[in-house]
């Protein structure tokens, strides 16, 4: 039996989309709890699956394939976009459907099947209809018209050192604490350690061997645990946390609430 070469998996509306190079084609197979429920074929011999991503809430899903040398195809929510060249990387899609593709030291921004903007940096994150970019020694915020909304010198970032939320932006560089910025790029405080995860209510920081959760209401410490894992997901109400490591082990934590609280 020929096994597929899987490039990635994304889950949307209870269906797992598996982007891979299968025996007969390159594309996506879809699986639910009942088994295979469909497939999308986009390439044959010589074709390659690239990346698949979904928006944080799961309302948008995009994937990139290379059907032929010198050509790539982007599929977002069933809409196909043909790209000239085969050096693009799909880095993310926001909850409003803003898609970021990078190529070398530049980024292309798409929405609703059309290219709307280009930036001269590959360090770009889309959050809603805003773009956070690291250009030279500056951290910059753009709208989708390319209008510069805010900038701050001395705060560049790489893709894994910045987490945006609705109210705050968490920015970390190696060997530094984490800066907490508003969307006008005013620094309101610093937090010790590295930001593992953030939502609209909480941020989970890693400091040495500990995970520390802070409330975004007033930044008080909600809990602190000695956690062995490397990846964190916290429920929106802060009552359940999943920690996983690179070896496939998982730890599930639940809040130990005082008697009478729910």
GROMACS .gro file of C-alpha atoms in nm:
model
  262
    1UNK     CA    1   0.000   0.000   0.000
    2UNK     CA    2   0.130   0.345  -0.093
    3UNK     CA    3   0.105   0.583   0.200
    4UNK     CA    4   0.031   0.953   0.139
    5UNK     CA    5   0.293   1.219   0.206
    6UNK     CA    6   0.103   1.459   0.428
    7UNK     CA    7   0.181   1.831   0.427
    8UNK     CA    8  -0.076   1.934   0.686
    9UNK     CA    9  -0.417   1.891   0.843
   10UNK     CA   10  -0.681   2.153   0.925
   11UNK     CA   11  -1.020   2.104   1.090
   12UNK     CA   12  -1.324   2.306   0.987
   13UNK     CA   13  -1.688   2.243   1.083
   14UNK     CA   14  -1.605   1.901   1.224
   15UNK     CA   15  -1.426   1.783   0.909
   16UNK     CA   16  -1.052   1.712   0.887
   17UNK     CA   17  -0.894   1.837   0.563
   18UNK     CA   18  -0.576   1.640   0.489
   19UNK     CA   19  -0.346   1.804   0.232
   20UNK     CA   20  -0.113   1.542   0.089
   21UNK     CA   21   0.048   1.376  -0.209
   22UNK     CA   22  -0.165   1.066  -0.254
   23UNK     CA   23  -0.101   0.768  -0.481
   24UNK     CA   24  -0.308   0.908  -0.769
   25UNK     CA   25  -0.312   1.283  -0.711
   26UNK     CA   26  -0.213   1.584  -0.503
   27UNK     CA   27  -0.489   1.755  -0.309
   28UNK     CA   28  -0.718   1.726  -0.010
   29UNK     CA   29  -0.910   1.435   0.135
   30UNK     CA   30  -1.183   1.511   0.386
   31UNK     CA   31  -1.267   1.296   0.687
   32UNK     CA   32  -1.538   1.310   0.952
   33UNK     CA   33  -1.609   1.074   1.239
   34UNK     CA   34  -1.790   0.855   0.984
   35UNK     CA   35  -1.484   0.822   0.760
   36UNK     CA   36  -1.395   0.978   0.426
   37UNK     CA   37  -1.652   1.232   0.308
   38UNK     CA   38  -1.488   1.381  -0.001
   39UNK     CA   39  -1.174   1.486  -0.183
   40UNK     CA   40  -1.038   1.764  -0.405
   41UNK     CA   41  -0.782   1.674  -0.672
   42UNK     CA   42  -0.548   1.943  -0.802
   43UNK     CA   43  -0.234   1.779  -0.941
   44UNK     CA   44  -0.079   1.457  -1.064
   45UNK     CA   45   0.278   1.328  -1.120
   46UNK     CA   46   0.531   1.596  -1.027
   47UNK     CA   47   0.280   1.799  -0.828
   48UNK     CA   48   0.345   1.896  -0.466
   49UNK     CA   49   0.123   1.983  -0.167
   50UNK     CA   50   0.249   2.295   0.010
   51UNK     CA   51   0.062   2.431   0.315
   52UNK     CA   52  -0.286   2.429   0.464
   53UNK     CA   53  -0.409   2.679   0.727
   54UNK     CA   54  -0.736   2.778   0.892
   55UNK     CA   55  -0.836   3.098   1.062
   56UNK     CA   56  -0.830   3.095   1.445
   57UNK     CA   57  -1.208   3.059   1.473
   58UNK     CA   58  -1.223   2.801   1.193
   59UNK     CA   59  -1.452   3.002   0.966
   60UNK     CA   60  -1.194   3.017   0.682
   61UNK     CA   61  -0.966   2.750   0.536
   62UNK     CA   62  -0.697   2.788   0.270
   63UNK     CA   63  -0.438   2.561   0.113
   64UNK     CA   64  -0.160   2.598  -0.141
   65UNK     CA   65  -0.046   2.341  -0.400
   66UNK     CA   66   0.217   2.333  -0.675
   67UNK     CA   67   0.057   2.150  -0.971
   68UNK     CA   68   0.346   2.221  -1.210
   69UNK     CA   69   0.692   2.377  -1.205
   70UNK     CA   70   0.663   2.755  -1.207
   71UNK     CA   71   0.297   2.755  -1.100
   72UNK     CA   72   0.107   2.749  -0.773
   73UNK     CA   73  -0.262   2.749  -0.689
   74UNK     CA   74  -0.422   2.894  -0.376
   75UNK     CA   75  -0.763   2.763  -0.269
   76UNK     CA   76  -0.957   2.957  -0.006
   77UNK     CA   77  -1.310   2.852   0.088
   78UNK     CA   78  -1.352   2.695  -0.255
   79UNK     CA   79  -1.216   2.993  -0.452
   80UNK     CA   80  -0.910   2.928  -0.670
   81UNK     CA   81  -0.631   3.183  -0.726
   82UNK     CA   82  -0.356   3.104  -0.981
   83UNK     CA   83  -0.009   3.233  -0.894
   84UNK     CA   84   0.287   3.290  -1.121
   85UNK     CA   85   0.593   3.119  -0.979
   86UNK     CA   86   0.635   2.836  -0.730
   87UNK     CA   87   0.815   3.002  -0.439
   88UNK     CA   88   0.516   3.121  -0.235
   89UNK     CA   89   0.452   3.014   0.126
   90UNK     CA   90   0.107   3.031   0.284
   91UNK     CA   91   0.156   3.173   0.634
   92UNK     CA   92  -0.192   3.253   0.762
   93UNK     CA   93  -0.554   3.356   0.722
   94UNK     CA   94  -0.751   3.580   0.959
   95UNK     CA   95  -1.108   3.543   1.082
   96UNK     CA   96  -1.218   3.801   0.823
   97UNK     CA   97  -1.059   3.604   0.537
   98UNK     CA   98  -0.739   3.805   0.493
   99UNK     CA   99  -0.473   3.571   0.350
  100UNK     CA  100  -0.096   3.623   0.381
  101UNK     CA  101   0.144   3.469   0.129
  102UNK     CA  102   0.519   3.528   0.151
  103UNK     CA  103   0.782   3.502  -0.118
  104UNK     CA  104   1.143   3.575  -0.028
  105UNK     CA  105   1.148   3.905   0.161
  106UNK     CA  106   0.801   4.018   0.056
  107UNK     CA  107   0.437   3.943   0.135
  108UNK     CA  108   0.121   3.940  -0.076
  109UNK     CA  109  -0.216   4.001   0.087
  110UNK     CA  110  -0.538   3.853  -0.058
  111UNK     CA  111  -0.905   3.874   0.035
  112UNK     CA  112  -1.215   3.733  -0.134
  113UNK     CA  113  -1.012   3.592  -0.422
  114UNK     CA  114  -0.825   3.912  -0.508
  115UNK     CA  115  -0.481   4.050  -0.432
  116UNK     CA  116  -0.523   4.373  -0.239
  117UNK     CA  117  -0.176   4.466  -0.110
  118UNK     CA  118   0.196   4.392  -0.116
  119UNK     CA  119   0.453   4.458   0.159
  120UNK     CA  120   0.832   4.459   0.145
  121UNK     CA  121   0.872   4.217   0.433
  122UNK     CA  122   0.797   3.851   0.491
  123UNK     CA  123   0.721   3.904   0.861
  124UNK     CA  124   0.348   3.981   0.840
  125UNK     CA  125   0.055   3.865   1.054
  126UNK     CA  126  -0.309   3.930   0.964
  127UNK     CA  127  -0.554   3.989   1.248
  128UNK     CA  128  -0.905   4.073   1.136
  129UNK     CA  129  -0.865   4.342   0.870
  130UNK     CA  130  -0.535   4.473   1.010
  131UNK     CA  131  -0.180   4.373   0.924
  132UNK     CA  132   0.110   4.364   1.170
  133UNK     CA  133   0.445   4.389   0.994
  134UNK     CA  134   0.810   4.392   1.097
  135UNK     CA  135   1.004   4.620   0.862
  136UNK     CA  136   1.368   4.687   0.943
  137UNK     CA  137   1.380   4.797   1.306
  138UNK     CA  138   1.012   4.897   1.313
  139UNK     CA  139   0.690   4.730   1.417
  140UNK     CA  140   0.408   4.864   1.197
  141UNK     CA  141   0.030   4.835   1.178
  142UNK     CA  142  -0.147   4.872   0.839
  143UNK     CA  143  -0.505   4.861   0.723
  144UNK     CA  144  -0.599   4.677   0.403
  145UNK     CA  145  -0.556   4.995   0.196
  146UNK     CA  146  -0.189   5.004   0.292
  147UNK     CA  147  -0.240   5.303   0.524
  148UNK     CA  148   0.009   5.308   0.811
  149UNK     CA  149  -0.191   5.323   1.135
  150UNK     CA  150   0.093   5.303   1.388
  151UNK     CA  151   0.464   5.227   1.410
  152UNK     CA  152   0.720   5.175   1.686
  153UNK     CA  153   1.097   5.172   1.650
  154UNK     CA  154   1.301   4.901   1.819
  155UNK     CA  155   1.021   4.641   1.826
  156UNK     CA  156   1.076   4.414   1.521
  157UNK     CA  157   0.951   4.056   1.539
  158UNK     CA  158   0.974   3.719   1.374
  159UNK     CA  159   0.669   3.506   1.301
  160UNK     CA  160   0.672   3.312   1.630
  161UNK     CA  161   0.743   3.598   1.867
  162UNK     CA  162   0.422   3.800   1.833
  163UNK     CA  163   0.065   3.711   1.931
  164UNK     CA  164  -0.218   3.956   1.856
  165UNK     CA  165  -0.549   3.962   2.041
  166UNK     CA  166  -0.845   4.197   2.018
  167UNK     CA  167  -0.707   4.438   2.278
  168UNK     CA  168  -0.335   4.364   2.310
  169UNK     CA  169  -0.032   4.253   2.111
  170UNK     CA  170   0.223   4.033   2.290
  171UNK     CA  171   0.576   4.069   2.152
  172UNK     CA  172   0.880   3.869   2.263
  173UNK     CA  173   1.239   3.840   2.148
  174UNK     CA  174   1.487   3.574   2.269
  175UNK     CA  175   1.630   3.638   2.618
  176UNK     CA  176   1.380   3.920   2.676
  177UNK     CA  177   1.057   3.952   2.869
  178UNK     CA  178   0.733   4.002   2.675
  179UNK     CA  179   0.610   4.351   2.588
  180UNK     CA  180   0.235   4.406   2.611
  181UNK     CA  181   0.130   4.664   2.351
  182UNK     CA  182  -0.199   4.825   2.261
  183UNK     CA  183  -0.295   4.850   1.892
  184UNK     CA  184  -0.159   5.206   1.878
  185UNK     CA  185   0.172   5.041   1.984
  186UNK     CA  186   0.185   5.193   2.329
  187UNK     CA  187   0.361   4.958   2.571
  188UNK     CA  188   0.146   4.917   2.882
  189UNK     CA  189   0.360   4.666   3.072
  190UNK     CA  190   0.597   4.367   3.042
  191UNK     CA  191   0.535   4.008   3.145
  192UNK     CA  192   0.809   3.761   3.241
  193UNK     CA  193   0.881   3.479   2.998
  194UNK     CA  194   0.755   3.373   2.656
  195UNK     CA  195   0.389   3.395   2.545
  196UNK     CA  196   0.268   3.044   2.463
  197UNK     CA  197  -0.096   3.129   2.403
  198UNK     CA  198  -0.337   3.421   2.427
  199UNK     CA  199  -0.707   3.476   2.370
  200UNK     CA  200  -0.940   3.764   2.449
  201UNK     CA  201  -0.936   3.694   2.824
  202UNK     CA  202  -0.607   3.529   2.919
  203UNK     CA  203  -0.240   3.496   2.827
  204UNK     CA  204  -0.028   3.194   2.920
  205UNK     CA  205   0.342   3.265   2.969
  206UNK     CA  206   0.628   3.016   2.996
  207UNK     CA  207   0.900   3.106   3.244
  208UNK     CA  208   1.167   2.841   3.299
  209UNK     CA  209   0.970   2.518   3.369
  210UNK     CA  210   0.649   2.695   3.467
  211UNK     CA  211   0.334   2.803   3.286
  212UNK     CA  212   0.177   3.116   3.433
  213UNK     CA  213  -0.168   3.235   3.330
  214UNK     CA  214  -0.259   3.603   3.360
  215UNK     CA  215  -0.600   3.762   3.330
  216UNK     CA  216  -0.618   4.035   3.066
  217UNK     CA  217  -0.867   4.224   3.282
  218UNK     CA  218  -0.601   4.349   3.523
  219UNK     CA  219  -0.303   4.113   3.464
  220UNK     CA  220  -0.338   3.933   3.797
  221UNK     CA  221  -0.195   3.581   3.812
  222UNK     CA  222  -0.471   3.324   3.767
  223UNK     CA  223  -0.260   3.011   3.812
  224UNK     CA  224   0.096   2.881   3.795
  225UNK     CA  225   0.189   2.519   3.727
  226UNK     CA  226   0.502   2.316   3.665
  227UNK     CA  227   0.419   2.187   3.314
  228UNK     CA  228   0.627   1.944   3.106
  229UNK     CA  229   0.476   2.031   2.770
  230UNK     CA  230   0.574   2.263   2.487
  231UNK     CA  231   0.239   2.359   2.331
  232UNK     CA  232  -0.056   2.517   2.511
  233UNK     CA  233  -0.427   2.568   2.442
  234UNK     CA  234  -0.652   2.738   2.696
  235UNK     CA  235  -1.031   2.746   2.681
  236UNK     CA  236  -1.191   3.089   2.647
  237UNK     CA  237  -1.327   3.073   3.000
  238UNK     CA  238  -0.984   2.979   3.139
  239UNK     CA  239  -1.112   2.662   3.306
  240UNK     CA  240  -0.952   2.396   3.086
  241UNK     CA  241  -0.596   2.381   2.948
  242UNK     CA  242  -0.436   2.128   2.715
  243UNK     CA  243  -0.055   2.093   2.713
  244UNK     CA  244   0.129   1.877   2.460
  245UNK     CA  245   0.493   1.800   2.385
  246UNK     CA  246   0.690   1.714   2.073
  247UNK     CA  247   0.677   1.341   2.150
  248UNK     CA  248   0.298   1.307   2.129
  249UNK     CA  249   0.217   1.322   2.500
  250UNK     CA  250  -0.072   1.531   2.632
  251UNK     CA  251  -0.167   1.671   2.972
  252UNK     CA  252  -0.517   1.801   3.045
  253UNK     CA  253  -0.569   2.045   3.330
  254UNK     CA  254  -0.897   2.175   3.468
  255UNK     CA  255  -0.958   2.458   3.709
  256UNK     CA  256  -0.987   2.366   4.074
  257UNK     CA  257  -1.273   2.600   4.162
  258UNK     CA  258  -1.384   2.688   4.514
  259UNK     CA  259  -1.692   2.501   4.636
  260UNK     CA  260  -2.009   2.657   4.500
  261UNK     CA  261  -1.850   2.815   4.191
  262UNK     CA  262  -1.919   2.683   3.843
   0.00000   0.00000   0.00000
